[in-house]
Coordinates of C-alpha atoms in Angstrom, one line a residue:
X1 CA 33.7 -62.6 121.0
X2 CA 35.6 -65.4 119.3
X3 CA 38.5 -67.6 120.5
X4 CA 41.7 -67.0 118.5
X5 CA 42.3 -70.8 118.2
X6 CA 39.0 -71.3 116.4
X7 CA 39.6 -68.6 113.7
X8 CA 43.1 -70.1 113.0
X9 CA 41.5 -73.3 111.6
X10 CA 43.3 -74.4 108.4
X11 CA 45.9 -71.6 108.7
X12 CA 49.4 -72.9 107.9
X13 CA 51.2 -71.9 111.2
X14 CA 55.0 -71.9 111.4
X15 CA 55.4 -70.8 115.1
X16 CA 53.3 -69.6 118.0
X17 CA 54.5 -67.3 120.7
X18 CA 51.9 -66.9 123.5
X19 CA 48.4 -68.4 123.9
X20 CA 45.8 -69.1 121.2
X21 CA 43.1 -69.6 123.9
X22 CA 42.3 -65.9 124.1
X23 CA 39.1 -64.0 123.3
X24 CA 39.3 -61.7 120.3
X25 CA 37.0 -59.0 119.1
X26 CA 37.7 -58.7 115.4
X27 CA 40.4 -59.1 112.7
X28 CA 41.9 -56.3 110.7
X29 CA 44.9 -55.6 108.5
X30 CA 44.7 -51.8 108.8
X31 CA 46.5 -50.8 111.9
X32 CA 44.5 -47.5 112.1
X33 CA 41.3 -49.5 112.7
X34 CA 42.6 -51.7 115.5
X35 CA 40.8 -51.6 118.8
X36 CA 40.9 -53.4 122.1
X37 CA 41.2 -57.2 121.8
X38 CA 41.6 -57.2 118.0
X39 CA 43.9 -59.4 115.9
X40 CA 46.2 -57.5 113.6
X41 CA 47.3 -59.3 110.4
X42 CA 50.5 -57.8 108.9
X43 CA 50.0 -57.8 105.0
X44 CA 52.8 -56.8 102.7
X45 CA 51.3 -54.4 100.1
X46 CA 52.6 -52.5 97.1
X47 CA 52.7 -49.2 99.0
X48 CA 53.3 -50.3 102.6
X49 CA 54.2 -53.3 104.7
X50 CA 51.9 -54.1 107.6
X51 CA 54.9 -55.5 109.5
X52 CA 56.1 -51.9 110.0
X53 CA 52.8 -51.2 111.9
X54 CA 52.9 -54.1 114.4
X55 CA 53.9 -51.9 117.3
X56 CA 51.3 -49.3 116.6
X57 CA 48.6 -52.0 116.4
X58 CA 49.6 -53.3 119.8
X59 CA 49.5 -49.8 121.2
X60 CA 45.9 -49.5 119.9
X61 CA 44.9 -52.7 121.7
X62 CA 45.8 -55.6 119.5
X63 CA 46.2 -58.8 121.6
X64 CA 47.4 -61.0 118.7
X65 CA 49.6 -60.4 115.7
X66 CA 49.7 -62.6 112.5
X67 CA 52.9 -62.1 110.6
X68 CA 55.3 -63.9 108.2
X69 CA 58.4 -62.5 110.0
X70 CA 58.5 -62.1 113.7
X71 CA 59.6 -58.7 115.1
X72 CA 63.0 -58.5 116.7
X73 CA 61.4 -58.1 120.1
X74 CA 58.1 -59.5 121.2
X75 CA 55.9 -57.9 123.9
X76 CA 54.8 -59.9 126.9
X77 CA 51.1 -60.8 126.9
X78 CA 50.8 -60.5 123.2
X79 CA 50.3 -63.6 121.0
X80 CA 52.4 -63.8 117.8
X81 CA 51.5 -66.3 115.1
X82 CA 54.1 -66.7 112.4
X83 CA 52.6 -67.9 109.1
X84 CA 54.0 -68.6 105.6
X85 CA 51.8 -66.1 103.9
X86 CA 49.7 -63.5 105.7
X87 CA 47.3 -63.0 102.7
X88 CA 46.3 -66.7 102.8
X89 CA 46.1 -66.6 106.6
X90 CA 43.8 -63.6 106.4
X91 CA 41.5 -65.4 103.9
X92 CA 41.0 -68.4 106.2
X93 CA 40.7 -66.4 109.4
X94 CA 38.1 -64.1 107.8
X95 CA 36.1 -67.1 106.6
X96 CA 36.3 -68.8 110.0
X97 CA 35.4 -65.6 111.9
X98 CA 32.2 -65.2 109.9
X99 CA 31.3 -68.9 110.1
X100 CA 32.4 -69.8 106.6
X101 CA 29.3 -68.2 104.9
X102 CA 30.3 -69.2 101.3
X103 CA 29.5 -72.8 102.2
X104 CA 25.9 -71.8 103.0
X105 CA 24.9 -70.4 99.6
X106 CA 25.7 -71.1 96.0
X107 CA 28.6 -68.8 95.1
X108 CA 29.7 -68.4 91.5
X109 CA 32.8 -66.6 90.5
X110 CA 33.2 -64.9 87.1
X111 CA 36.7 -64.1 85.8
X112 CA 38.3 -62.9 82.6
X113 CA 39.4 -59.5 81.2
X114 CA 36.1 -58.3 79.8
X115 CA 32.5 -59.2 80.6
X116 CA 32.8 -59.9 84.3
X117 CA 30.5 -57.1 85.5
X118 CA 27.9 -57.7 82.9
X119 CA 27.7 -61.4 83.5
X120 CA 27.6 -61.2 87.3
X121 CA 25.1 -58.3 87.3
X122 CA 22.8 -60.0 84.8
X123 CA 22.9 -63.3 86.6
X124 CA 21.9 -61.3 89.7
X125 CA 19.0 -59.9 87.7
X126 CA 18.0 -63.2 86.2
X127 CA 17.9 -65.1 89.5
X128 CA 16.0 -62.3 91.2
X129 CA 13.4 -62.4 88.4
X130 CA 13.2 -66.2 89.0
X131 CA 12.1 -65.5 92.6
X132 CA 15.4 -66.2 94.4
X133 CA 17.0 -63.9 97.1
X134 CA 20.4 -63.1 95.4
X135 CA 23.7 -61.5 96.3
X136 CA 26.1 -59.6 94.0
X137 CA 29.8 -58.7 94.6
X138 CA 30.8 -56.5 91.6
X139 CA 32.9 -53.5 90.4
X140 CA 29.7 -51.4 90.2
X141 CA 28.0 -52.3 93.5
X142 CA 27.4 -54.9 96.2
X143 CA 23.9 -56.2 96.6
X144 CA 22.5 -58.1 99.6
X145 CA 19.1 -59.0 98.2
X146 CA 17.4 -55.6 97.8
X147 CA 20.0 -53.6 99.8
X148 CA 22.8 -51.9 97.8
X149 CA 26.3 -51.0 99.1
X150 CA 29.0 -49.1 97.4
X151 CA 31.8 -51.2 95.8
X152 CA 35.5 -50.0 96.2
X153 CA 37.3 -52.9 94.4
X154 CA 36.4 -55.4 91.8
X155 CA 37.3 -58.2 94.3
X156 CA 37.2 -56.8 97.9
X157 CA 39.5 -57.9 100.6
X158 CA 38.8 -61.2 102.4
X159 CA 37.3 -59.6 105.5
X160 CA 34.8 -57.5 103.4
X161 CA 33.9 -60.5 101.2
X162 CA 33.1 -62.7 104.2
X163 CA 31.3 -59.8 106.0
X164 CA 28.9 -59.3 103.0
X165 CA 28.5 -63.1 102.4
X166 CA 27.5 -63.4 106.1
X167 CA 25.0 -60.5 105.6
X168 CA 23.6 -62.4 102.7
X169 CA 23.1 -65.5 104.8
X170 CA 21.3 -63.5 107.4
X171 CA 19.1 -62.0 104.7
X172 CA 18.1 -65.4 103.4
X173 CA 20.1 -65.2 100.1
X174 CA 20.6 -68.5 98.3
X175 CA 22.8 -67.5 95.3
X176 CA 25.7 -65.0 95.0
X177 CA 27.5 -63.9 91.8
X178 CA 30.9 -62.5 92.3
X179 CA 33.5 -60.8 90.0
X180 CA 36.9 -62.4 90.5
X181 CA 39.8 -60.2 89.4
X182 CA 43.4 -61.3 88.8
X183 CA 44.5 -59.0 91.6
X184 CA 42.0 -60.6 94.0
X185 CA 43.2 -64.2 93.0
X186 CA 46.9 -63.2 93.2
X187 CA 46.4 -61.6 96.6
X188 CA 44.6 -64.7 97.9
X189 CA 41.3 -62.8 98.6
X190 CA 39.3 -65.7 97.1
X191 CA 41.2 -68.4 99.2
X192 CA 39.0 -70.2 101.7
X193 CA 35.8 -69.4 99.7
X194 CA 33.6 -72.3 98.5
X195 CA 32.5 -71.8 94.9
X196 CA 29.9 -74.0 93.3
X197 CA 31.0 -72.7 89.8
X198 CA 33.5 -70.6 87.9
X199 CA 33.0 -68.8 84.6
X200 CA 35.8 -67.7 82.2
X201 CA 34.9 -64.9 79.7
X202 CA 38.1 -64.1 77.7
X203 CA 41.7 -62.9 78.1
X204 CA 43.3 -59.9 76.5
X205 CA 45.8 -57.1 77.2
X206 CA 45.2 -55.7 80.7
X207 CA 46.8 -55.3 84.1
X208 CA 50.4 -55.6 82.8
X209 CA 51.3 -52.8 85.3
X210 CA 50.6 -55.4 88.0
X211 CA 51.5 -58.7 86.4
X212 CA 55.0 -58.8 84.9
X213 CA 54.0 -60.9 81.9
X214 CA 50.8 -61.9 80.0
X215 CA 51.6 -65.5 80.9
X216 CA 51.5 -64.8 84.6
X217 CA 48.2 -62.9 84.1
X218 CA 46.8 -66.0 82.4
X219 CA 48.2 -68.4 84.9
X220 CA 46.7 -66.4 87.9
X221 CA 43.3 -66.6 86.2
X222 CA 43.8 -70.3 85.6
X223 CA 44.7 -70.9 89.3
X224 CA 41.1 -70.0 90.1
X225 CA 39.8 -72.9 88.0
X226 CA 42.5 -75.2 89.4
X227 CA 41.2 -74.6 92.9
X228 CA 37.5 -75.4 92.1
X229 CA 36.2 -78.5 93.9
X230 CA 35.0 -81.5 91.9
X231 CA 31.4 -80.7 92.9
X232 CA 31.6 -77.4 91.1
X233 CA 31.2 -76.6 87.5
X234 CA 33.8 -74.7 85.3
X235 CA 32.2 -72.9 82.3
X236 CA 34.7 -71.5 79.7
X237 CA 34.5 -69.5 76.4
X238 CA 36.4 -71.8 74.1
X239 CA 36.3 -69.3 71.2
X240 CA 39.0 -67.5 73.3
X241 CA 42.4 -69.2 72.7
X242 CA 42.9 -69.4 76.5
X243 CA 39.4 -71.0 77.1
X244 CA 40.7 -74.6 77.0
X245 CA 43.7 -73.6 79.1
X246 CA 41.4 -72.6 81.9
X247 CA 39.8 -76.1 82.0
X248 CA 43.2 -78.0 82.1
X249 CA 43.8 -79.6 85.5
X250 CA 40.6 -78.5 87.1
X251 CA 38.7 -81.3 88.8
X252 CA 35.4 -79.4 88.4
X253 CA 32.8 -80.5 85.9
X254 CA 33.8 -78.9 82.6
X255 CA 31.4 -77.1 80.2
X256 CA 32.0 -74.8 77.2
X257 CA 30.3 -72.0 75.4
X258 CA 31.0 -70.5 72.0
X259 CA 29.7 -68.7 68.9
X260 CA 32.3 -70.1 66.4
X261 CA 33.1 -73.6 67.8
X262 CA 31.1 -76.6 68.8
X263 CA 30.3 -76.2 72.5
X264 CA 27.9 -77.3 75.2
X265 CA 26.2 -73.9 75.0
X266 CA 26.3 -72.6 71.4
X267 CA 24.7 -69.5 69.8
X268 CA 24.2 -68.1 66.4
X269 CA 23.5 -64.4 65.9
X270 CA 20.4 -64.1 63.6
X271 CA 19.9 -60.4 63.9
X272 CA 21.9 -57.6 65.5
X273 CA 20.4 -54.1 66.0
X274 CA 20.7 -51.1 68.3
X275 CA 17.6 -52.4 70.0
X276 CA 19.1 -55.9 70.7
X277 CA 20.0 -59.3 69.4
X278 CA 18.0 -62.3 68.0
X279 CA 20.0 -65.3 68.9
X280 CA 19.6 -69.1 68.3
X281 CA 20.8 -70.6 71.6
X282 CA 21.3 -74.3 71.1
X283 CA 17.9 -75.1 69.5
X284 CA 15.8 -72.2 70.6
X285 CA 15.5 -68.6 69.4
X286 CA 15.6 -65.7 71.9
X287 CA 15.5 -61.9 71.6
X288 CA 17.6 -60.1 74.2
X289 CA 17.9 -56.3 74.8
X290 CA 21.7 -56.5 74.8
X291 CA 23.8 -55.3 71.9
X292 CA 26.7 -56.7 69.9
X293 CA 28.7 -59.9 69.5
X294 CA 30.4 -59.5 72.8
X295 CA 27.1 -59.6 74.6
X296 CA 26.1 -62.7 72.7
X297 CA 29.0 -64.4 74.5
X298 CA 27.8 -62.8 77.8
X299 CA 24.3 -64.3 77.2
X300 CA 25.7 -67.7 76.6
X301 CA 27.7 -67.5 79.9
X302 CA 24.6 -66.4 81.8
X303 CA 22.5 -69.1 80.2
X304 CA 25.0 -71.8 80.8
X305 CA 25.5 -70.8 84.4
X306 CA 21.7 -70.7 85.0
X307 CA 21.3 -74.2 83.6
X308 CA 24.2 -75.6 85.6
X309 CA 22.7 -74.2 88.7
X310 CA 19.6 -76.2 88.0
X311 CA 17.3 -73.7 86.2
X312 CA 15.0 -75.1 83.4
X313 CA 16.6 -74.2 80.1
X314 CA 13.4 -72.7 78.6
X315 CA 12.8 -70.7 81.8
X316 CA 16.3 -69.4 81.6
X317 CA 15.8 -68.2 78.0
X318 CA 12.5 -66.6 79.0
X319 CA 14.1 -64.6 81.8
X320 CA 17.1 -63.7 79.5
X321 CA 14.7 -61.9 77.1
X322 CA 13.6 -59.6 79.9
X323 CA 17.0 -58.5 81.2
X324 CA 18.1 -54.8 81.1
X325 CA 21.6 -53.7 80.2
X326 CA 24.1 -52.9 83.0
X327 CA 24.9 -49.3 83.9
X328 CA 27.8 -48.0 81.7
X329 CA 27.9 -51.0 79.5
X330 CA 26.8 -49.9 76.0
X331 CA 24.2 -47.5 77.5
X332 CA 22.9 -45.2 74.8
X333 CA 20.6 -42.3 74.3
X334 CA 19.2 -40.7 71.1
X335 CA 18.9 -36.9 71.2
X336 CA 16.1 -34.7 69.8
X337 CA 18.6 -33.9 67.0
X338 CA 18.8 -37.7 66.3
X339 CA 22.4 -38.0 67.5
X340 CA 23.1 -41.3 69.2
X341 CA 25.5 -41.2 72.2
X342 CA 26.9 -44.4 73.6
X343 CA 28.7 -44.7 77.0
X344 CA 30.7 -47.8 77.6
X345 CA 33.3 -48.9 80.2
X346 CA 35.7 -50.2 77.4
X347 CA 39.0 -49.5 79.0
X348 CA 41.1 -52.3 77.5
X349 CA 42.2 -52.6 73.8
X350 CA 40.0 -55.7 73.3
X351 CA 36.9 -54.1 74.9
X352 CA 37.3 -50.9 72.8
X353 CA 37.8 -53.0 69.7
X354 CA 34.7 -55.1 70.5
X355 CA 32.5 -52.0 71.1
X356 CA 33.7 -50.2 68.0
X357 CA 33.2 -53.3 65.8
X358 CA 29.7 -53.7 67.3
X359 CA 28.8 -50.2 66.3
X360 CA 30.4 -50.8 62.9
X361 CA 28.1 -53.9 62.4
X362 CA 25.0 -51.9 63.3
X363 CA 25.7 -48.5 61.6
X364 CA 24.8 -47.8 57.9
X365 CA 28.1 -46.1 57.2
X366 CA 26.2 -43.0 56.0
X367 CA 26.9 -41.3 59.4
X368 CA 30.0 -40.3 61.3
X369 CA 31.3 -42.3 64.2
X370 CA 33.1 -40.0 66.7
X371 CA 35.0 -41.7 69.6
X372 CA 36.0 -40.0 72.8
X373 CA 38.6 -42.1 74.7
X374 CA 41.3 -41.8 77.3
X375 CA 43.5 -44.0 79.4
X376 CA 43.8 -44.2 83.2
X377 CA 46.8 -42.9 85.1
X378 CA 49.1 -45.1 87.3
X379 CA 47.9 -48.2 85.2
X380 CA 49.3 -50.3 82.4
X381 CA 51.1 -47.8 80.1
X382 CA 51.7 -50.3 77.2
X383 CA 48.0 -50.2 76.2
X384 CA 47.8 -46.5 75.7
X385 CA 49.1 -46.3 72.0
X386 CA 47.1 -49.4 71.2
X387 CA 43.9 -47.9 72.5
X388 CA 44.5 -44.8 70.5
X389 CA 45.2 -46.7 67.3
X390 CA 42.0 -48.8 67.7
X391 CA 39.9 -45.7 68.3
X392 CA 41.3 -44.0 65.2
X393 CA 41.3 -47.0 62.9
X394 CA 37.6 -47.9 63.7
X395 CA 36.2 -44.3 63.9
X396 CA 35.7 -41.4 61.5
X397 CA 37.0 -39.0 64.2
X398 CA 38.7 -39.7 67.5
X399 CA 39.2 -37.3 70.4
X400 CA 41.9 -38.3 72.9
X401 CA 41.2 -37.0 76.4
X402 CA 41.6 -37.7 80.1
X403 CA 40.2 -40.7 81.8
X404 CA 41.2 -40.9 85.5
X405 CA 44.7 -39.4 85.4
X406 CA 45.1 -40.1 89.1
X407 CA 48.6 -39.0 90.1
X408 CA 50.0 -38.8 86.6
X409 CA 50.2 -35.8 84.3
X410 CA 47.4 -36.1 81.9
X411 CA 49.4 -34.5 79.1
X412 CA 52.0 -37.3 79.5
X413 CA 49.3 -39.9 79.2
X414 CA 48.1 -38.3 76.0
X415 CA 51.6 -38.0 74.6
X416 CA 51.8 -41.8 75.1
X417 CA 48.5 -42.4 73.5
X418 CA 49.5 -40.2 70.5
X419 CA 52.4 -42.6 69.8
X420 CA 49.7 -45.0 68.4
X421 CA 48.5 -42.4 65.8
X422 CA 49.9 -43.1 62.4
X423 CA 50.8 -40.2 60.1
X424 CA 48.0 -40.7 57.6
X425 CA 45.5 -40.5 60.5
X426 CA 46.6 -37.2 62.0
X427 CA 43.6 -35.3 60.5
X428 CA 41.2 -37.7 62.1
X429 CA 42.4 -36.9 65.7
X430 CA 41.8 -34.1 68.2
X431 CA 43.6 -33.9 71.6
X432 CA 41.5 -32.3 74.3
X433 CA 42.7 -32.8 77.8
X434 CA 39.6 -31.7 79.6
X435 CA 37.1 -34.6 79.4
X436 CA 33.9 -32.4 79.5
X437 CA 35.2 -30.2 76.8
X438 CA 36.1 -33.3 74.7
X439 CA 32.6 -34.6 75.0
X440 CA 31.2 -31.2 74.2
X441 CA 33.4 -31.0 71.1
X442 CA 32.2 -34.4 69.9
X443 CA 28.5 -33.3 70.3
X444 CA 29.3 -30.1 68.4
X445 CA 30.9 -32.0 65.6
X446 CA 28.1 -34.5 65.3
X447 CA 25.4 -34.1 62.7
X448 CA 21.9 -35.8 62.7
X449 CA 22.2 -39.6 62.6
X450 CA 25.9 -39.5 63.7
X451 CA 27.1 -41.8 66.5
X452 CA 29.3 -40.7 69.5
X453 CA 31.1 -43.3 71.6
X454 CA 32.4 -42.2 75.0
X455 CA 34.6 -44.9 76.2
X456 CA 36.6 -45.8 79.3
X457 CA 34.6 -44.8 82.4
X458 CA 31.2 -46.3 81.9
X459 CA 29.4 -46.5 85.2
X460 CA 31.9 -44.4 87.2
X461 CA 30.5 -41.2 88.6
X462 CA 33.8 -39.5 89.3
X463 CA 37.1 -38.5 87.7
X464 CA 40.2 -38.9 89.8
X465 CA 42.8 -36.1 89.4
X466 CA 45.9 -35.8 91.6
X467 CA 44.4 -38.4 93.9
X468 CA 41.2 -36.4 94.4
X469 CA 37.8 -37.7 93.1
X470 CA 35.6 -35.0 91.4
X471 CA 32.0 -35.8 90.4
X472 CA 31.9 -36.7 86.7
X473 CA 29.4 -38.9 84.9
X474 CA 29.8 -39.5 81.2
X475 CA 26.1 -40.2 80.6
X476 CA 24.9 -37.3 82.6
X477 CA 27.4 -35.0 80.9
X478 CA 26.6 -36.0 77.3
X479 CA 22.8 -35.7 78.0
X480 CA 23.2 -32.2 79.4
X481 CA 25.3 -31.0 76.5
X482 CA 23.0 -32.5 73.8
X483 CA 20.0 -31.0 75.5
X484 CA 21.7 -27.6 75.5
X485 CA 22.7 -27.9 71.8
X486 CA 19.0 -28.7 70.9
X487 CA 17.7 -25.6 72.5

């Protein structure tokens, strides 16, 4: 049991009705999960407003309610705390409830449009190889040392974050690497967390279904760096035009990384092959098993973070050379018939452009490049024609298909993608709604030495159609089809 007064520390309170000297069991913002002696936090979401469920939460046993607007009538014996913003209140309350676990380990946040998962996951790998107990909060999974949990959001809610950070403390974890999304920052999920470092990857077209303008999207990312303490480090990619913007106003120690510009951590690509990259990082050469220019940036971010966390620079490079690629990030297989199939999570225009240009740099041009790509439903519609245009411009053939249509009609999504197809490219394009059939067609079209890129879903092992998730794994599917074709 906790005392309500104690978990309200640092919460900006506007009014109190009732006593704060009461025992509480747990905090929740989902009224359906409320039990006896719980605190209910009324959050205003995009689909529902928690204030509409205050009465239900009390009926289920809530003894305290946190809200930004008091209900018209208050119940006797219930404590009502009015706050300016319930998202922020939830963040501080969750941190207090679990004993502020982020202050007891070294927490590094990674933000940007692309590269967050790769950087956070490979930092987890690198520090494990260095002998540390490490935690990971990512799109792909949550790791508490050796124990894996399923991830549901890029940046989980405040209660979930603090719950797992507390689990990490109990498991003896010393370092945690966390993906920080613009949604998570905007919804105050990272408030009340103590970061020892922040990493900026890049900024490109994404999430404009959520953020009304690109400027707001950028400024939300920037606010993460603005909030870093002076004891933390801020590491930014200054080859990105927004890289220096992220460092403005932060009181954290500023560091930069780049391939094209003078920076604290600088790399030159000496060799680029399907098997990896030979890089000159500052004054030392290192071979890594990661592919493409975008991964050279990721390597620099990982290296810079490791050094700023106190790791010896040569030891960091040695460990970098041993890292394995992240699931669904430029994963590839070569079939018996010598067809290369690449699966990548590229689901933004910039990410797709990077992956296709990487393949273009590696290929001989004597083979076909066939790209299978779709766009998610109930997400930013403006990127759909752009994604299709990039796929067609940088491939010999493109097959437009379903990604996760969610609650949208997949045919409408494909209609919007096709708006990016210019007349002279019509012959290069196929439209196949069924994703498995699209992948099968790509495999049937491919000849020995050809390359197939399957973009958009990467590590995901499901396809969401009409709100229902069905098992679907791009890598599993393409392996199975290529094996059948080789029989």
